[in-house]
GROMACS .gro file of C-alpha atoms in nm:
model
  295
    1MET     CA    1   0.000   0.000   0.000
    2PRO     CA    2   0.139   0.345  -0.086
    3ALA     CA    3   0.259   0.533   0.219
    4SER     CA    4   0.011   0.818   0.167
    5PHE     CA    5  -0.282   0.574   0.169
    6ARG     CA    6  -0.150   0.405   0.483
    7ARG     CA    7  -0.122   0.738   0.661
    8GLN     CA    8  -0.475   0.829   0.558
    9ALA     CA    9  -0.609   0.492   0.673
   10ALA     CA   10  -0.417   0.514   1.002
   11ARG     CA   11  -0.567   0.855   1.079
   12LEU     CA   12  -0.917   0.725   1.002
   13ARG     CA   13  -0.867   0.417   1.218
   14ALA     CA   14  -0.725   0.626   1.502
   15SER     CA   15  -1.034   0.848   1.499
   16TYR     CA   16  -1.236   0.540   1.600
   17THR     CA   17  -0.994   0.350   1.824
   18ARG     CA   18  -0.826   0.622   2.034
   19GLU     CA   19  -0.489   0.509   1.898
   20THR     CA   20  -0.241   0.767   1.784
   21PRO     CA   21  -0.195   0.751   1.405
   22SER     CA   22   0.157   0.616   1.457
   23LEU     CA   23   0.018   0.343   1.685
   24ALA     CA   24  -0.254   0.256   1.432
   25ALA     CA   25  -0.026   0.250   1.126
   26PRO     CA   26   0.137  -0.092   1.188
   27GLY     CA   27  -0.212  -0.243   1.202
   28ILE     CA   28  -0.294  -0.130   0.848
   29SER     CA   29  -0.217  -0.392   0.586
   30ARG     CA   30   0.101  -0.329   0.389
   31HIS     CA   31  -0.004  -0.571   0.115
   32SER     CA   32  -0.304  -0.390  -0.033
   33HIS     CA   33  -0.249  -0.173  -0.341
   34ASN     CA   34  -0.533   0.060  -0.245
   35ALA     CA   35  -0.652   0.232   0.069
   36PRO     CA   36  -0.878   0.009   0.282
   37ALA     CA   37  -1.239   0.052   0.174
   38PRO     CA   38  -1.516   0.146   0.416
   39GLY     CA   39  -1.633  -0.170   0.589
   40SER     CA   40  -1.285  -0.324   0.592
   41GLY     CA   41  -1.244  -0.277   0.967
   42LEU     CA   42  -0.917  -0.098   0.887
   43GLY     CA   43  -0.708  -0.394   0.993
   44LEU     CA   44  -0.873  -0.460   1.329
   45ASP     CA   45  -0.972  -0.814   1.235
   46VAL     CA   46  -0.686  -0.915   1.004
   47CYS     CA   47  -0.446  -1.137   1.196
   48THR     CA   48  -0.278  -1.475   1.220
   49ALA     CA   49  -0.476  -1.777   1.336
   50ALA     CA   50  -0.273  -1.772   1.659
   51GLN     CA   51  -0.366  -1.407   1.723
   52ARG     CA   52  -0.731  -1.480   1.651
   53ARG     CA   53  -0.729  -1.760   1.906
   54LEU     CA   54  -0.558  -1.547   2.171
   55ARG     CA   55  -0.806  -1.263   2.123
   56ALA     CA   56  -1.100  -1.504   2.145
   57LEU     CA   57  -0.965  -1.642   2.474
   58LEU     CA   58  -0.923  -1.289   2.607
   59SER     CA   59  -1.284  -1.221   2.509
   60LEU     CA   60  -1.406  -1.520   2.711
   61GLY     CA   61  -1.208  -1.390   3.007
   62MET     CA   62  -1.302  -1.022   2.988
   63PHE     CA   63  -1.671  -1.073   2.917
   64ASN     CA   64  -1.734  -1.322   3.196
   65HIS     CA   65  -1.751  -1.156   3.535
   66GLY     CA   66  -1.962  -1.190   3.847
   67PRO     CA   67  -2.157  -1.473   4.014
   68THR     CA   68  -2.288  -1.621   3.686
   69SER     CA   69  -1.955  -1.605   3.504
   70LEU     CA   70  -1.857  -1.904   3.293
   71TRP     CA   71  -1.485  -1.824   3.301
   72PRO     CA   72  -1.328  -2.114   3.494
   73ARG     CA   73  -1.078  -1.905   3.689
   74HIS     CA   74  -1.092  -1.757   4.036
   75VAL     CA   75  -1.011  -1.405   3.919
   76SER     CA   76  -1.178  -1.249   3.616
   77LEU     CA   77  -0.986  -1.083   3.336
   78ALA     CA   78  -1.269  -0.829   3.334
   79ASP     CA   79  -1.073  -0.618   3.583
   80ILE     CA   80  -0.845  -0.516   3.297
   81THR     CA   81  -1.128  -0.301   3.165
   82ARG     CA   82  -1.119  -0.080   3.474
   83TYR     CA   83  -0.798   0.082   3.351
   84THR     CA   84  -0.747   0.363   3.103
   85LEU     CA   85  -0.605   0.185   2.801
   86VAL     CA   86  -0.604   0.162   2.422
   87VAL     CA   87  -0.614  -0.164   2.226
   88SER     CA   88  -0.412  -0.168   1.903
   89PRO     CA   89  -0.442  -0.494   1.703
   90ARG     CA   90  -0.174  -0.583   1.452
   91TYR     CA   91  -0.138  -0.878   1.219
   92ASP     CA   92   0.095  -1.067   1.452
   93ASP     CA   93   0.068  -0.877   1.781
   94LEU     CA   94  -0.191  -0.726   2.016
   95VAL     CA   95  -0.063  -0.400   2.163
   96ILE     CA   96  -0.217  -0.241   2.471
   97THR     CA   97  -0.108   0.106   2.579
   98ALA     CA   98  -0.207   0.199   2.931
   99ARG     CA   99  -0.148   0.461   3.196
  100ALA     CA  100  -0.077   0.178   3.442
  101PRO     CA  101   0.086  -0.091   3.224
  102TYR     CA  102   0.218  -0.290   3.518
  103ASN     CA  103  -0.129  -0.317   3.673
  104VAL     CA  104  -0.274  -0.437   3.342
  105THR     CA  105   0.005  -0.693   3.302
  106CYS     CA  106  -0.054  -0.822   3.655
  107TRP     CA  107  -0.413  -0.907   3.563
  108LEU     CA  108  -0.302  -1.080   3.243
  109VAL     CA  109  -0.016  -1.294   3.375
  110GLY     CA  110  -0.010  -1.528   3.674
  111ARG     CA  111   0.265  -1.523   3.933
  112ASP     CA  112   0.400  -1.731   4.219
  113ARG     CA  113   0.173  -1.595   4.490
  114LEU     CA  114  -0.138  -1.562   4.270
  115PRO     CA  115  -0.128  -1.844   4.013
  116HIS     CA  116  -0.500  -1.821   3.939
  117ILE     CA  117  -0.479  -1.468   3.801
  118GLY     CA  118  -0.435  -1.423   3.430
  119LEU     CA  119  -0.492  -1.595   3.100
  120PRO     CA  120  -0.377  -1.958   3.123
  121GLY     CA  121  -0.048  -1.999   2.940
  122LEU     CA  122   0.031  -1.628   2.905
  123ARG     CA  123   0.385  -1.542   3.008
  124VAL     CA  124   0.630  -1.251   3.023
  125GLU     CA  125   0.880  -1.294   2.741
  126SER     CA  126   1.076  -0.975   2.815
  127SER     CA  127   1.048  -0.686   3.063
  128HIS     CA  128   1.132  -0.328   2.974
  129ALA     CA  129   1.144   0.002   3.159
  130ASP     CA  130   0.791   0.098   3.056
  131GLY     CA  131   0.626  -0.225   2.946
  132TRP     CA  132   0.629  -0.596   2.877
  133ARG     CA  133   0.638  -0.832   2.583
  134LEU     CA  134   0.408  -1.127   2.651
  135ARG     CA  135   0.373  -1.462   2.478
  136HIS     CA  136   0.087  -1.710   2.499
  137LEU     CA  137   0.267  -2.042   2.507
  138PRO     CA  138  -0.022  -2.264   2.383
  139THR     CA  139  -0.070  -2.057   2.065
  140GLY     CA  140   0.262  -1.877   2.028
  141ALA     CA  141   0.078  -1.543   1.989
  142THR     CA  142   0.230  -1.227   2.136
  143MET     CA  143   0.101  -0.926   2.325
  144THR     CA  144   0.270  -0.597   2.411
  145VAL     CA  145   0.174  -0.382   2.710
  146SER     CA  146   0.337  -0.040   2.718
  147ALA     CA  147   0.307   0.300   2.881
  148ASP     CA  148   0.422   0.462   2.557
  149ARG     CA  149   0.123   0.602   2.367
  150HIS     CA  150   0.281   0.493   2.039
  151GLY     CA  151   0.323   0.134   2.161
  152HIS     CA  152   0.702   0.128   2.181
  153LEU     CA  153   0.902  -0.063   2.442
  154GLN     CA  154   1.181   0.168   2.546
  155GLY     CA  155   1.533   0.042   2.606
  156PRO     CA  156   1.674  -0.309   2.633
  157ALA     CA  157   1.507  -0.592   2.821
  158ASP     CA  158   1.546  -0.546   3.197
  159PRO     CA  159   1.515  -0.866   3.408
  160GLY     CA  160   1.501  -0.658   3.725
  161SER     CA  161   1.173  -0.489   3.627
  162ASN     CA  162   0.976  -0.812   3.686
  163TYR     CA  163   0.956  -0.735   4.057
  164SER     CA  164   0.636  -0.925   4.135
  165ARG     CA  165   0.771  -1.250   3.993
  166LEU     CA  166   0.529  -1.266   3.703
  167TRP     CA  167   0.558  -1.600   3.530
  168THR     CA  168   0.806  -1.589   3.243
  169SER     CA  169   0.821  -1.788   2.922
  170GLU     CA  170   1.069  -2.029   3.083
  171ILE     CA  171   0.786  -2.161   3.304
  172PRO     CA  172   0.592  -2.430   3.114
  173VAL     CA  173   0.214  -2.443   3.102
  174SER     CA  174   0.096  -2.612   3.419
  175ASP     CA  175  -0.141  -2.908   3.438
  176GLU     CA  176  -0.404  -2.680   3.589
  177GLU     CA  177  -0.372  -2.434   3.301
  178HIS     CA  178  -0.404  -2.718   3.048
  179THR     CA  179  -0.716  -2.840   3.230
  180THR     CA  180  -0.866  -2.490   3.227
  181LEU     CA  181  -0.802  -2.439   2.856
  182ASN     CA  182  -0.933  -2.785   2.769
  183ALA     CA  183  -1.254  -2.713   2.965
  184LEU     CA  184  -1.336  -2.411   2.748
  185PRO     CA  185  -1.595  -2.461   2.473
  186HIS     CA  186  -1.487  -2.559   2.124
  187LEU     CA  187  -1.457  -2.248   1.907
  188THR     CA  188  -1.503  -2.260   1.530
  189ALA     CA  189  -1.307  -2.018   1.311
  190ASP     CA  190  -1.615  -1.794   1.266
  191THR     CA  191  -1.675  -1.792   1.642
  192GLU     CA  192  -1.313  -1.702   1.709
  193HIS     CA  193  -1.339  -1.415   1.460
  194LEU     CA  194  -1.651  -1.282   1.632
  195LEU     CA  195  -1.512  -1.311   1.985
  196ALA     CA  196  -1.183  -1.155   1.875
  197ALA     CA  197  -1.381  -0.865   1.727
  198LEU     CA  198  -1.523  -0.791   2.073
  199THR     CA  199  -1.172  -0.777   2.221
  200VAL     CA  200  -1.020  -0.541   1.965
  201ARG     CA  201  -1.319  -0.303   1.986
  202LEU     CA  202  -1.287  -0.258   2.360
  203CYS     CA  203  -1.207   0.114   2.329
  204THR     CA  204  -1.376   0.210   2.001
  205HIS     CA  205  -1.607   0.506   1.962
  206ALA     CA  206  -1.764   0.711   1.686
  207PRO     CA  207  -1.574   1.026   1.589
  208ASP     CA  208  -1.903   1.217   1.613
  209HIS     CA  209  -1.956   1.080   1.968
  210SER     CA  210  -2.282   0.908   1.871
  211TRP     CA  211  -2.163   0.581   2.033
  212ASP     CA  212  -1.882   0.480   2.265
  213ILE     CA  213  -1.780   0.142   2.409
  214GLY     CA  214  -1.586   0.305   2.695
  215THR     CA  215  -1.382  -0.014   2.773
  216TRP     CA  216  -1.703  -0.177   2.900
  217PHE     CA  217  -1.672   0.020   3.220
  218ASN     CA  218  -1.765   0.382   3.157
  219ASP     CA  219  -2.008   0.561   2.930
  220LEU     CA  220  -1.827   0.857   2.776
  221THR     CA  221  -2.123   1.014   2.593
  222ASP     CA  222  -2.281   1.193   2.894
  223ARG     CA  223  -2.572   0.949   2.907
  224PRO     CA  224  -2.689   0.790   3.234
  225ASP     CA  225  -2.485   0.491   3.351
  226ARG     CA  226  -2.655   0.158   3.296
  227GLY     CA  227  -2.541   0.021   3.632
  228HIS     CA  228  -2.239  -0.044   3.850
  229ALA     CA  229  -2.241  -0.420   3.913
  230HIS     CA  230  -2.058  -0.493   3.586
  231HIS     CA  231  -2.183  -0.850   3.570
  232ARG     CA  232  -2.111  -1.021   3.238
  233ARG     CA  233  -2.176  -1.367   3.100
  234LEU     CA  234  -2.050  -1.479   2.760
  235SER     CA  235  -2.139  -1.837   2.671
  236VAL     CA  236  -2.061  -2.039   2.360
  237GLU     CA  237  -2.230  -2.355   2.237
  238ASP     CA  238  -2.152  -2.478   1.887
  239ASN     CA  239  -2.196  -2.168   1.666
  240GLN     CA  240  -2.422  -1.984   1.911
  241CYS     CA  241  -2.277  -1.714   2.138
  242THR     CA  242  -2.489  -1.548   2.407
  243LEU     CA  243  -2.382  -1.233   2.589
  244HIS     CA  244  -2.550  -1.084   2.897
  245TRP     CA  245  -2.434  -0.765   3.069
  246ASP     CA  246  -2.597  -0.518   3.305
  247SER     CA  247  -2.383  -0.204   3.279
  248ASP     CA  248  -2.200  -0.007   3.011
  249PRO     CA  249  -2.175  -0.009   2.716
  250HIS     CA  250  -2.522   0.081   2.597
  251PRO     CA  251  -2.657  -0.204   2.382
  252GLU     CA  252  -2.692   0.007   2.071
  253ASP     CA  253  -2.329   0.117   2.109
  254LEU     CA  254  -2.195  -0.238   2.105
  255HIS     CA  255  -2.410  -0.317   1.801
  256ALA     CA  256  -2.275  -0.006   1.629
  257ALA     CA  257  -1.913  -0.098   1.701
  258LEU     CA  258  -1.956  -0.437   1.535
  259THR     CA  259  -2.159  -0.316   1.235
  260ASP     CA  260  -2.024   0.036   1.173
  261PRO     CA  261  -1.965   0.092   0.799
  262VAL     CA  262  -1.605   0.197   0.862
  263ILE     CA  263  -1.478   0.015   1.170
  264GLY     CA  264  -1.721  -0.277   1.194
  265LEU     CA  265  -1.654  -0.648   1.149
  266THR     CA  266  -1.676  -0.711   0.776
  267GLY     CA  267  -1.969  -0.940   0.698
  268ALA     CA  268  -2.143  -0.896   1.034
  269ILE     CA  269  -2.518  -0.836   1.003
  270GLY     CA  270  -2.740  -0.754   1.300
  271HIS     CA  271  -3.104  -0.692   1.375
  272PRO     CA  272  -3.301  -0.612   1.693
  273THR     CA  273  -3.485  -0.867   1.906
  274ARG     CA  274  -3.728  -0.828   2.196
  275SER     CA  275  -3.452  -0.841   2.455
  276GLY     CA  276  -3.154  -0.700   2.265
  277TRP     CA  277  -3.016  -0.785   1.923
  278LEU     CA  278  -2.886  -1.072   1.714
  279LEU     CA  279  -2.573  -1.056   1.503
  280HIS     CA  280  -2.472  -1.304   1.234
  281TYR     CA  281  -2.116  -1.357   1.119
  282GLY     CA  282  -2.059  -1.647   0.884
  283ARG     CA  283  -2.208  -1.952   1.051
  284THR     CA  284  -2.189  -1.797   1.398
  285CYS     CA  285  -2.451  -1.581   1.564
  286LEU     CA  286  -2.425  -1.365   1.876
  287THR     CA  287  -2.739  -1.309   2.082
  288ALA     CA  288  -2.693  -0.997   2.294
  289HIS     CA  289  -2.903  -0.948   2.607
  290PRO     CA  290  -2.820  -0.615   2.777
  291LEU     CA  291  -2.938  -0.732   3.118
  292ALA     CA  292  -2.803  -0.953   3.396
  293TYR     CA  293  -2.821  -1.327   3.345
  294ARG     CA  294  -3.078  -1.505   3.561
  295PRO     CA  295  -3.015  -1.880   3.606
   0.00000   0.00000   0.00000
């Protein structure tokens, strides 16, 4: 893709994702001969199979929280969404910039004293002065968590910065982690794409402020909060995904993020139902219920 088109596409993507243009640019495909067309998602959903799997697992963790959660861990990854952060997906990496990168990393990666925290199999590959390079051992996919708003990791790797003994890539996946991952539902490729789309749109908003995801924790459009319990339940059975939540974002905002003509998931089609909305993507459908799950 010509550099001028990539810059234009990066600025457009950044207007939706809260990335800086320089942070967004590596996520724009270098292999297209033309600027990404509206409806392309601007690179948010173009990634390796390993990245797609990692993002789908993060989705199951972040969107299960509270007493009816289906996430089989003692501590929910949903706490990541309490922090001020920006998600920047790339073809072979998932970059998170945050004001408190260490706090975010501590929710993502287990450690000696708190082995139940974090995504099973996610490890610190290298520590830097202002961030961490992470690797998910079961898939080989990488993540980057950085305080730098452009997503850079400053300086050489610093072993001394891992002061809470976060598990590193030298520590193999434990039997408990294998059991946890094996207990998760089978995910088809279409289902992984859809769940991954939820993860990478965690911070998206409309440039005209008509909708805003607000990291699933805050409404940033001056509308009344939907609640403060922040209970979430994301279940998957075959090609059917069901999502309940009782706080922000507003249901129409989440629908807009997935179907927006510029930043939406290409091929996703949604329509309203009595209790929310239904979205189809390939052979997978997502039923969204913007209210707490009742067993």
